[in-house]
DNA sequence: AATATACCCGACCATTTAGTCGGGTTCAAT
DNA sequence: ATTGAACCCGACTAAATGGTCGGGTATATT
């Protein structure tokens, strides 16, 4: 469910966030985590205990993981990237259908890396594997993976992920015209018919990237 | 030039590669670099000097960067990922044209992160920004970025990067048929004509991913 | 035969580094 | 008023860690 992502809530104090952001930036710049001394400087404190207090909280909350007493051994966990909106990870929600929409999105629990450029996105993103051939003329084939960003506004021509009723999701091109049928979802394969808009149709997001199937694990 | 990537040659001894591979794997698994002790264990040696010797060579060759005497402060440079064929980076070659092919690929010198799944690729990959509207029906719009993998074999229907003569490159759908015109490059926009195959046409690679333009820097 | 390179040993040292101990302050909730 | 949390201080300790020194071997090149 897309709501599963949007609804993810975590608590963190401003000071903890300061440290988490410093950790993120330091690791990004240097390639390895900072020492206590460096963390103290960045936080403008002079005691190790100040840093330790914050680190323990961050670890308990699931943002980081420390390896005992090894030097510079702090690893950022996915939750940290998510909180900082710098996520190199997108949740892999499962499978949807580009053809006739016959089942809802499944949550697979997997996570996959995506481009760091996409990490600039403020909104939530997630991945879906496509079943069916209804979008082949838009370059989306059976087995491809699409990266979807949650959106509220859509332009005619956008390729969108739509939910139809409670049990079906599908990827189609969204069309808005001045003449009838005005609003509809268009498959990019002449074999299939357009889907008119009804109260049952909810658009979840835009497809912002397509990863071709041959470089991903095969479909079961 | 695509040849620029293929032609990149670096020398490394087996022992140095052992260490480099260990560094890659350790960092990938833990999120931070190993200590000397851990490197000694992985190499099956007992002296620090053994590790230092190798590290100095790796640093001089441009594979890693060490930060003085700071603990666990080894960063892998892009060259290392490239050598290990685990590159999280793809070179950004520049701009090509999906419309009329009017100029050759420019090397911009930028590098961009790509999916870690794509890092499994054994062949070279690179990014291009698309100019023109000749592939809009395949989901590739003006300003989008495509990820291209160098290939030698192509199937009918593949979206390919082709070089035409010395000064032109273009992205088109490759078609191979039993009836005339047999082999040609097809724009995915009825406004444009197909490009027949000649001796001048060289296919450089396949488009394996499309990143939609709105999430990248605007075109100059 | 001499040289250079890649690689290794083992004892030793100095510093970096994480962690501890016993406190304190501020602020909001009870 | 008391409690608990979040956060901080300063001096201290012990372990982890990188680096040094003065060698060695094996191999290929000159």
Coordinates of C-alpha atoms (C1' of nucleotides) in Angstrom, one line a residue:
Chain A
X1 CA 0.0 0.0 0.0
X2 CA 1.3 3.4 -0.8
X3 CA -0.1 4.7 2.4
X4 CA 2.3 2.5 4.2
X5 CA 5.1 4.7 3.0
X6 CA 3.5 8.0 3.6
X7 CA 2.4 6.9 7.1
X8 CA 5.9 6.0 8.3
X9 CA 6.4 8.2 11.4
X10 CA 9.6 8.5 13.5
X11 CA 10.5 10.8 16.3
X12 CA 13.7 12.6 16.6
X13 CA 14.9 15.6 18.5
X14 CA 16.6 18.6 16.8
X15 CA 19.9 17.8 18.4
X16 CA 19.7 14.2 17.2
X17 CA 18.9 15.4 13.8
X18 CA 21.9 17.7 13.8
X19 CA 24.1 14.7 14.5
X20 CA 22.4 12.5 11.9
X21 CA 22.8 15.1 9.3
X22 CA 26.4 15.6 10.1
X23 CA 27.0 11.8 9.9
X24 CA 25.3 11.8 6.5
X25 CA 27.3 14.6 5.1
X26 CA 30.6 13.5 6.5
X27 CA 30.2 10.0 5.1
X28 CA 29.1 11.3 1.8
X29 CA 32.1 13.6 1.6
X30 CA 34.9 11.4 2.9
X31 CA 33.6 7.9 2.3
X32 CA 33.9 6.9 6.0
X33 CA 32.3 7.8 9.3
X34 CA 33.6 10.5 11.6
X35 CA 35.4 10.0 15.0
X36 CA 33.9 11.2 18.3
X37 CA 36.3 14.2 18.2
X38 CA 34.9 15.3 14.8
X39 CA 31.3 14.8 16.0
X40 CA 32.0 16.9 19.1
X41 CA 33.3 19.7 16.9
X42 CA 30.3 19.6 14.6
X43 CA 27.9 19.7 17.6
X44 CA 29.9 22.4 19.4
X45 CA 30.3 20.3 22.5
X46 CA 33.3 19.3 24.4
X47 CA 32.4 16.0 26.2
X48 CA 32.3 12.6 24.7
X49 CA 29.3 11.8 26.8
X50 CA 27.2 14.4 24.8
X51 CA 27.9 12.5 21.6
X52 CA 27.4 9.1 23.2
X53 CA 24.0 10.1 24.6
X54 CA 22.8 11.1 21.1
X55 CA 24.3 8.1 19.4
X56 CA 22.5 5.7 21.8
X57 CA 19.2 7.4 21.1
X58 CA 19.8 7.3 17.4
X59 CA 20.7 3.6 17.5
X60 CA 17.7 2.7 19.6
X61 CA 15.5 4.5 17.2
X62 CA 16.9 2.5 14.3
X63 CA 18.7 5.3 12.5
X64 CA 22.2 4.0 12.9
X65 CA 24.2 1.0 13.9
X66 CA 27.4 1.1 15.8
X67 CA 30.0 -1.8 16.0
X68 CA 31.0 -2.0 19.6
X69 CA 34.2 0.0 20.3
X70 CA 35.6 -0.1 16.8
X71 CA 36.8 3.3 15.6
X72 CA 34.6 5.1 13.1
X73 CA 32.2 2.3 12.9
X74 CA 28.9 4.0 12.6
X75 CA 26.7 2.9 9.7
X76 CA 23.6 4.8 8.6
X77 CA 20.5 2.6 8.3
X78 CA 17.8 3.1 5.6
X79 CA 15.6 4.9 8.2
X80 CA 18.2 7.7 8.4
X81 CA 18.3 8.4 4.7
X82 CA 14.5 8.4 4.7
X83 CA 14.3 10.9 7.5
X84 CA 16.8 13.2 5.9
X85 CA 15.0 12.9 2.6
X86 CA 18.3 11.8 1.1
X87 CA 17.3 8.3 0.6
X88 CA 19.4 6.2 -1.7
X89 CA 16.9 3.5 -1.2
X90 CA 13.4 3.1 -2.6
X91 CA 11.0 0.6 -1.1
X92 CA 10.1 -2.2 -3.5
X93 CA 6.3 -2.4 -3.2
X94 CA 5.8 -5.4 -5.5
X95 CA 4.1 -6.1 -8.7
X96 CA 1.5 -4.2 -10.7
X97 CA -0.2 -4.7 -14.0
X98 CA 0.2 -2.7 -17.1
X99 CA -2.5 -4.8 -18.7
X100 CA -5.9 -5.5 -17.3
X101 CA -5.7 -4.4 -13.7
X102 CA -6.3 -7.6 -11.8
X103 CA -4.6 -7.4 -8.5
X104 CA -3.5 -4.8 -6.0
X105 CA 0.0 -3.8 -5.1
X106 CA 1.9 -6.2 -2.9
X107 CA 4.5 -5.1 -0.5
X108 CA 7.6 -7.3 -1.0
X109 CA 9.7 -5.8 1.8
X110 CA 12.7 -5.5 -0.5
X111 CA 14.6 -2.3 -0.8
X112 CA 16.6 -1.3 -3.9
X113 CA 19.1 1.4 -4.6
X114 CA 18.2 4.2 -6.9
X115 CA 20.0 7.1 -8.3
X116 CA 21.5 9.7 -5.9
X117 CA 20.0 12.4 -8.1
X118 CA 16.6 11.0 -7.3
X119 CA 17.5 11.3 -3.7
X120 CA 16.9 15.0 -4.0
X121 CA 13.3 14.3 -4.3
X122 CA 11.2 15.5 -1.4
X123 CA 8.3 13.3 -2.0
X124 CA 8.1 9.6 -1.5
X125 CA 9.2 7.2 -4.2
X126 CA 8.8 3.5 -4.7
X127 CA 9.5 0.8 -7.2
X128 CA 7.1 -1.6 -8.9
X129 CA 7.6 -4.5 -11.3
X130 CA 5.3 -4.4 -14.3
X131 CA 3.2 -7.3 -15.5
X132 CA 1.6 -7.3 -18.9
X133 CA 2.2 -5.7 -22.2
X134 CA -0.3 -2.8 -22.3
X135 CA 2.4 -0.1 -22.2
X136 CA 4.9 -1.6 -24.6
X137 CA 4.6 1.4 -27.0
X138 CA 5.7 3.7 -24.1
X139 CA 8.9 1.6 -23.6
X140 CA 7.6 -0.2 -20.6
X141 CA 7.7 -4.0 -21.1
X142 CA 6.6 -7.0 -19.1
X143 CA 9.0 -7.5 -16.2
X144 CA 10.4 -3.9 -16.3
X145 CA 10.7 -2.0 -13.0
X146 CA 9.3 1.5 -12.7
X147 CA 10.1 4.1 -10.2
X148 CA 7.0 5.9 -9.0
X149 CA 6.7 9.2 -7.2
X150 CA 3.6 10.0 -5.2
X151 CA 1.9 13.0 -6.8
X152 CA -1.4 15.0 -6.4
X153 CA -1.3 16.9 -9.7
X154 CA -1.0 15.3 -13.1
X155 CA -0.6 16.6 -16.6
X156 CA -2.0 15.1 -19.7
X157 CA 0.5 12.7 -21.1
X158 CA 2.0 11.7 -17.8
X159 CA 2.5 8.0 -17.2
X160 CA 0.7 7.3 -14.0
X161 CA 0.1 4.6 -11.4
X162 CA -3.7 4.4 -10.8
X163 CA -5.7 2.5 -8.3
X164 CA -9.1 1.3 -9.6
X165 CA -11.4 0.3 -6.8
X166 CA -9.9 -1.5 -3.9
X167 CA -8.2 -4.4 -5.5
X168 CA -6.6 -3.2 -8.7
X169 CA -3.7 -1.0 -9.7
X170 CA -2.4 -0.3 -13.1
X171 CA 0.1 1.8 -15.0
X172 CA -1.3 3.9 -17.9
X173 CA -0.9 7.1 -19.7
X174 CA -3.1 9.8 -18.3
X175 CA -5.0 11.9 -20.9
X176 CA -6.9 15.1 -20.4
X177 CA -8.7 16.5 -23.5
X178 CA -11.1 19.3 -24.4
X179 CA -13.4 16.9 -26.2
X180 CA -15.0 13.7 -25.0
X181 CA -14.1 11.4 -23.4
X182 CA -12.2 14.3 -21.6
X183 CA -10.4 12.3 -18.9
X184 CA -9.2 8.8 -19.4
X185 CA -6.3 6.3 -19.0
X186 CA -4.7 5.2 -22.2
X187 CA -2.8 1.9 -22.6
X188 CA 0.1 2.2 -25.0
X189 CA -0.8 -0.9 -26.9
X190 CA -3.6 -0.9 -29.5
X191 CA -4.7 -4.3 -28.2
X192 CA -6.2 -2.7 -25.1
X193 CA -9.0 -0.2 -24.6
X194 CA -8.9 3.1 -22.8
X195 CA -10.1 3.3 -19.2
X196 CA -12.6 6.1 -18.5
X197 CA -12.4 8.0 -15.3
X198 CA -14.9 7.2 -12.6
X199 CA -15.1 7.8 -8.9
X200 CA -13.3 4.5 -8.5
X201 CA -10.1 5.7 -10.2
X202 CA -7.5 7.2 -7.9
X203 CA -4.1 8.3 -9.3
X204 CA -1.3 7.4 -6.9
X205 CA 1.7 8.8 -8.7
X206 CA 3.9 9.4 -11.7
X207 CA 6.3 7.0 -13.3
X208 CA 9.6 8.9 -13.3
X209 CA 12.0 6.2 -14.3
X210 CA 12.0 2.9 -16.1
X211 CA 14.6 0.1 -15.6
X212 CA 14.6 -2.4 -18.3
X213 CA 13.8 -6.0 -17.2
X214 CA 16.9 -7.8 -18.6
X215 CA 19.1 -6.3 -15.9
X216 CA 16.9 -7.3 -12.9
X217 CA 16.1 -10.6 -11.4
X218 CA 13.6 -12.6 -13.5
X219 CA 9.9 -12.7 -12.6
X220 CA 8.8 -15.7 -10.7
Chain B
X1 CA 33.4 9.0 -27.3
X2 CA 32.3 5.6 -26.2
X3 CA 35.8 4.3 -27.0
X4 CA 37.1 6.5 -24.3
X5 CA 35.4 4.3 -21.7
X6 CA 36.3 1.0 -23.2
X7 CA 39.9 2.0 -23.5
X8 CA 40.5 2.8 -19.9
X9 CA 43.4 0.7 -18.8
X10 CA 44.9 0.4 -15.4
X11 CA 47.5 -2.0 -13.9
X12 CA 47.2 -3.8 -10.6
X13 CA 48.8 -6.9 -9.1
X14 CA 46.8 -9.9 -7.9
X15 CA 47.6 -9.1 -4.3
X16 CA 46.5 -5.5 -4.7
X17 CA 43.3 -6.6 -6.2
X18 CA 42.7 -9.0 -3.3
X19 CA 42.9 -6.1 -0.9
X20 CA 40.8 -3.8 -3.1
X21 CA 38.1 -6.4 -3.4
X22 CA 38.1 -6.9 0.4
X23 CA 37.8 -3.2 0.9
X24 CA 34.8 -3.0 -1.5
X25 CA 33.0 -5.9 0.2
X26 CA 33.8 -4.8 3.7
X27 CA 32.5 -1.3 3.1
X28 CA 29.4 -2.6 1.3
X29 CA 28.6 -4.9 4.2
X30 CA 29.4 -2.7 7.2
X31 CA 29.1 0.8 5.9
X32 CA 32.6 1.7 7.0
X33 CA 36.1 0.7 6.1
X34 CA 38.1 -2.0 7.8
X35 CA 41.0 -1.6 10.3
X36 CA 44.6 -2.8 9.6
X37 CA 43.9 -5.8 11.7
X38 CA 40.9 -6.9 9.6
X39 CA 42.8 -6.3 6.4
X40 CA 45.7 -8.4 7.7
X41 CA 43.3 -11.3 8.4
X42 CA 41.7 -11.1 5.0
X43 CA 45.1 -11.1 3.3
X44 CA 46.4 -13.8 5.6
X45 CA 49.4 -11.8 6.7
X46 CA 50.6 -10.9 10.1
X47 CA 52.5 -7.6 9.6
X48 CA 51.1 -4.1 9.3
X49 CA 53.8 -3.4 6.8
X50 CA 52.4 -5.9 4.4
X51 CA 49.1 -4.0 4.3
X52 CA 50.8 -0.6 4.2
X53 CA 52.8 -1.6 1.2
X54 CA 49.7 -2.5 -0.7
X55 CA 47.7 0.5 0.4
X56 CA 50.5 2.9 -0.8
X57 CA 50.4 1.2 -4.2
X58 CA 46.7 1.4 -4.4
X59 CA 46.7 5.0 -3.4
X60 CA 49.4 6.0 -5.9
X61 CA 47.5 4.2 -8.7
X62 CA 44.4 6.3 -7.8
X63 CA 42.1 3.5 -6.5
X64 CA 41.8 4.6 -2.9
X65 CA 42.4 7.7 -0.7
X66 CA 43.7 7.5 2.8
X67 CA 43.3 10.3 5.4
X68 CA 46.6 10.4 7.2
X69 CA 46.6 8.4 10.4
X70 CA 42.9 8.5 11.1
X71 CA 41.4 5.1 11.9
X72 CA 39.4 3.3 9.2
X73 CA 39.8 6.2 6.8
X74 CA 40.1 4.6 3.5
X75 CA 37.8 5.8 0.8
X76 CA 37.3 4.0 -2.5
X77 CA 37.7 6.2 -5.6
X78 CA 35.7 5.7 -8.8
X79 CA 38.6 3.9 -10.4
X80 CA 38.3 1.1 -7.9
X81 CA 34.6 0.5 -8.6
X82 CA 35.4 0.6 -12.3
X83 CA 38.2 -2.0 -12.0
X84 CA 36.0 -4.3 -9.9
X85 CA 33.1 -3.9 -12.3
X86 CA 31.0 -2.8 -9.4
X87 CA 30.7 0.7 -10.4
X88 CA 28.0 2.8 -8.7
X89 CA 29.0 5.5 -11.0
X90 CA 28.3 5.9 -14.7
X91 CA 30.2 8.5 -16.7
X92 CA 27.9 11.2 -18.0
X93 CA 28.9 11.5 -21.7
X94 CA 26.7 14.4 -22.6
X95 CA 24.0 15.1 -25.0
X96 CA 22.6 13.2 -27.9
X97 CA 19.7 13.7 -30.2
X98 CA 16.6 11.7 -30.5
X99 CA 15.5 13.9 -33.4
X100 CA 17.6 14.5 -36.5
X101 CA 21.1 13.5 -35.6
X102 CA 23.1 16.6 -35.9
X103 CA 26.0 16.4 -33.5
X104 CA 28.2 13.8 -31.9
X105 CA 28.3 12.8 -28.3
X106 CA 30.1 15.3 -26.0
X107 CA 31.9 14.2 -23.0
X108 CA 30.8 16.3 -20.1
X109 CA 33.2 14.9 -17.5
X110 CA 30.4 14.5 -15.0
X111 CA 29.6 11.3 -13.1
X112 CA 26.3 10.3 -11.8
X113 CA 25.2 7.6 -9.4
X114 CA 23.1 4.8 -10.8
X115 CA 21.3 1.9 -9.3
X116 CA 23.4 -0.6 -7.4
X117 CA 21.5 -3.3 -9.3
X118 CA 22.9 -1.9 -12.4
X119 CA 26.4 -2.2 -10.8
X120 CA 26.1 -5.9 -11.5
X121 CA 26.6 -5.2 -15.2
X122 CA 29.8 -6.4 -16.5
X123 CA 29.8 -4.1 -19.5
X124 CA 30.3 -0.4 -19.6
X125 CA 27.4 1.9 -19.0
X126 CA 27.0 5.6 -19.5
X127 CA 24.4 8.3 -19.4
X128 CA 23.2 10.6 -22.0
X129 CA 20.8 13.5 -22.0
X130 CA 18.3 13.4 -24.9
X131 CA 17.5 16.3 -27.1
X132 CA 14.5 16.3 -29.4
X133 CA 11.1 14.7 -29.5
X134 CA 11.6 11.8 -31.9
X135 CA 11.1 9.1 -29.2
X136 CA 8.2 10.6 -27.3
X137 CA 6.0 7.6 -28.1
X138 CA 8.5 5.3 -26.4
X139 CA 8.4 7.3 -23.2
X140 CA 11.6 9.3 -23.9
X141 CA 11.1 13.0 -23.9
X142 CA 13.3 16.0 -24.6
X143 CA 15.6 16.5 -21.6
X144 CA 15.3 13.0 -20.3
X145 CA 18.4 11.0 -19.3
X146 CA 19.0 7.6 -20.7
X147 CA 21.4 5.0 -19.4
X148 CA 23.1 3.1 -22.2
X149 CA 25.0 -0.1 -22.0
X150 CA 27.6 -1.0 -24.7
X151 CA 26.4 -4.0 -26.7
X152 CA 27.4 -5.9 -29.8
X153 CA 24.2 -7.9 -30.4
X154 CA 20.8 -6.3 -30.8
X155 CA 17.2 -7.6 -31.0
X156 CA 14.5 -6.1 -33.1
X157 CA 12.6 -3.7 -30.9
X158 CA 15.6 -2.7 -28.8
X159 CA 16.0 1.1 -28.3
X160 CA 19.5 1.7 -29.3
X161 CA 22.2 4.4 -29.4
X162 CA 23.5 4.6 -32.9
X163 CA 26.3 6.5 -34.5
X164 CA 25.8 7.7 -38.1
X165 CA 28.9 8.7 -39.8
X166 CA 31.5 10.5 -37.7
X167 CA 29.6 13.4 -36.3
X168 CA 26.1 12.2 -35.5
X169 CA 24.6 10.0 -32.8
X170 CA 20.9 9.3 -32.2
X171 CA 18.6 7.2 -30.1
X172 CA 16.1 5.2 -32.1
X173 CA 14.2 1.9 -32.0
X174 CA 16.1 -0.8 -33.9
X175 CA 13.9 -2.9 -36.2
X176 CA 14.8 -6.1 -38.0
X177 CA 12.2 -7.6 -40.3
X178 CA 11.8 -10.4 -42.9
X179 CA 10.4 -8.0 -45.5
X180 CA 11.9 -4.7 -46.9
X181 CA 13.3 -2.5 -45.7
X182 CA 14.6 -5.3 -43.5
X183 CA 16.9 -3.3 -41.2
X184 CA 16.2 0.2 -40.1
X185 CA 16.1 2.7 -37.1
X186 CA 12.6 3.8 -36.3
X187 CA 11.8 7.1 -34.5
X188 CA 8.8 6.8 -32.1
X189 CA 7.1 9.9 -33.4
X190 CA 5.1 9.9 -36.7
X191 CA 6.6 13.3 -37.5
X192 CA 10.0 11.7 -38.3
X193 CA 11.0 9.2 -41.0
X194 CA 12.8 5.9 -40.5
X195 CA 16.6 5.7 -41.0
X196 CA 17.7 2.9 -43.2
X197 CA 20.8 1.0 -42.4
X198 CA 24.0 1.8 -44.3
X199 CA 27.7 1.3 -43.7
X200 CA 27.7 4.6 -41.9
X201 CA 25.4 3.3 -39.1
X202 CA 27.1 1.8 -36.1
X203 CA 25.1 0.7 -33.1
X204 CA 26.8 1.6 -29.9
X205 CA 24.5 0.2 -27.2
X206 CA 21.1 -0.4 -25.7
X207 CA 19.1 2.0 -23.7
X208 CA 18.5 0.2 -20.4
X209 CA 17.0 2.9 -18.3
X210 CA 15.2 6.2 -18.7
X211 CA 15.2 8.9 -16.1
X212 CA 12.5 11.5 -16.6
X213 CA 13.7 15.0 -17.2
X214 CA 11.8 16.8 -14.5
X215 CA 14.0 15.4 -11.7
X216 CA 17.3 16.4 -13.3
X217 CA 19.0 19.7 -13.8
X218 CA 17.4 21.7 -16.6
X219 CA 19.0 21.7 -20.0
X220 CA 21.2 24.7 -20.8
Chain C
dA1 C1' 75.9 -10.3 -10.9
dA2 C1' 73.4 -6.3 -9.7
dT3 C1' 69.1 -4.0 -9.4
dA4 C1' 64.4 -3.2 -8.7
dT5 C1' 59.9 -4.5 -7.5
dA6 C1' 56.4 -6.8 -5.0
dC7 C1' 55.6 -8.7 -1.0
dC8 C1' 56.4 -10.2 3.7
dC9 C1' 58.0 -10.6 9.1
dG10 C1' 58.0 -9.3 14.1
dA11 C1' 58.8 -6.3 17.7
dC12 C1' 57.9 -1.9 19.1
dC13 C1' 55.8 2.9 19.7
dA14 C1' 52.7 6.9 19.8
dT15 C1' 48.4 8.5 19.0
dT16 C1' 43.8 8.2 18.2
dT17 C1' 39.7 6.8 19.8
dA18 C1' 35.8 4.9 22.3
dG19 C1' 34.2 4.6 26.6
dT20 C1' 33.7 5.5 31.9
dC21 C1' 32.6 8.0 36.1
dG22 C1' 30.3 11.2 38.6
dG23 C1' 28.4 14.8 38.3
dG24 C1' 25.3 19.3 36.3
dT25 C1' 21.4 22.2 33.8
dT26 C1' 17.1 23.0 31.6
dC27 C1' 12.5 22.1 30.7
dA28 C1' 8.2 20.0 30.4
dA29 C1' 5.0 16.7 32.5
dT30 C1' 3.1 14.8 36.7
Chain D
dA1 C1' 7.6 20.0 44.3
dT2 C1' 9.2 16.0 42.1
dT3 C1' 10.3 13.2 38.4
dG4 C1' 12.3 12.1 34.1
dA5 C1' 14.0 13.3 29.6
dA6 C1' 17.3 15.4 26.9
dC7 C1' 21.5 17.2 26.9
dC8 C1' 25.9 18.6 28.7
dC9 C1' 30.8 19.0 31.4
dG10 C1' 35.6 17.5 32.6
dA11 C1' 38.9 14.4 33.9
dC12 C1' 40.2 9.9 33.3
dT13 C1' 41.2 4.9 31.4
dA14 C1' 42.0 1.2 28.3
dA15 C1' 41.8 -0.5 24.1
dA16 C1' 42.1 0.0 19.3
dT17 C1' 44.7 1.6 15.7
dG18 C1' 48.1 3.4 12.4
dG19 C1' 52.8 3.7 11.8
dT20 C1' 57.9 2.8 12.3
dC21 C1' 62.3 0.2 12.2
dG22 C1' 65.3 -3.0 10.3
dG23 C1' 65.3 -6.5 8.3
dG24 C1' 63.9 -10.9 4.8
dT25 C1' 62.5 -13.7 0.2
dA26 C1' 61.2 -14.5 -4.4
dT27 C1' 61.1 -13.1 -9.1
dA28 C1' 62.0 -10.8 -13.0
dT29 C1' 64.8 -7.3 -15.4
dT30 C1' 69.1 -5.1 -16.7

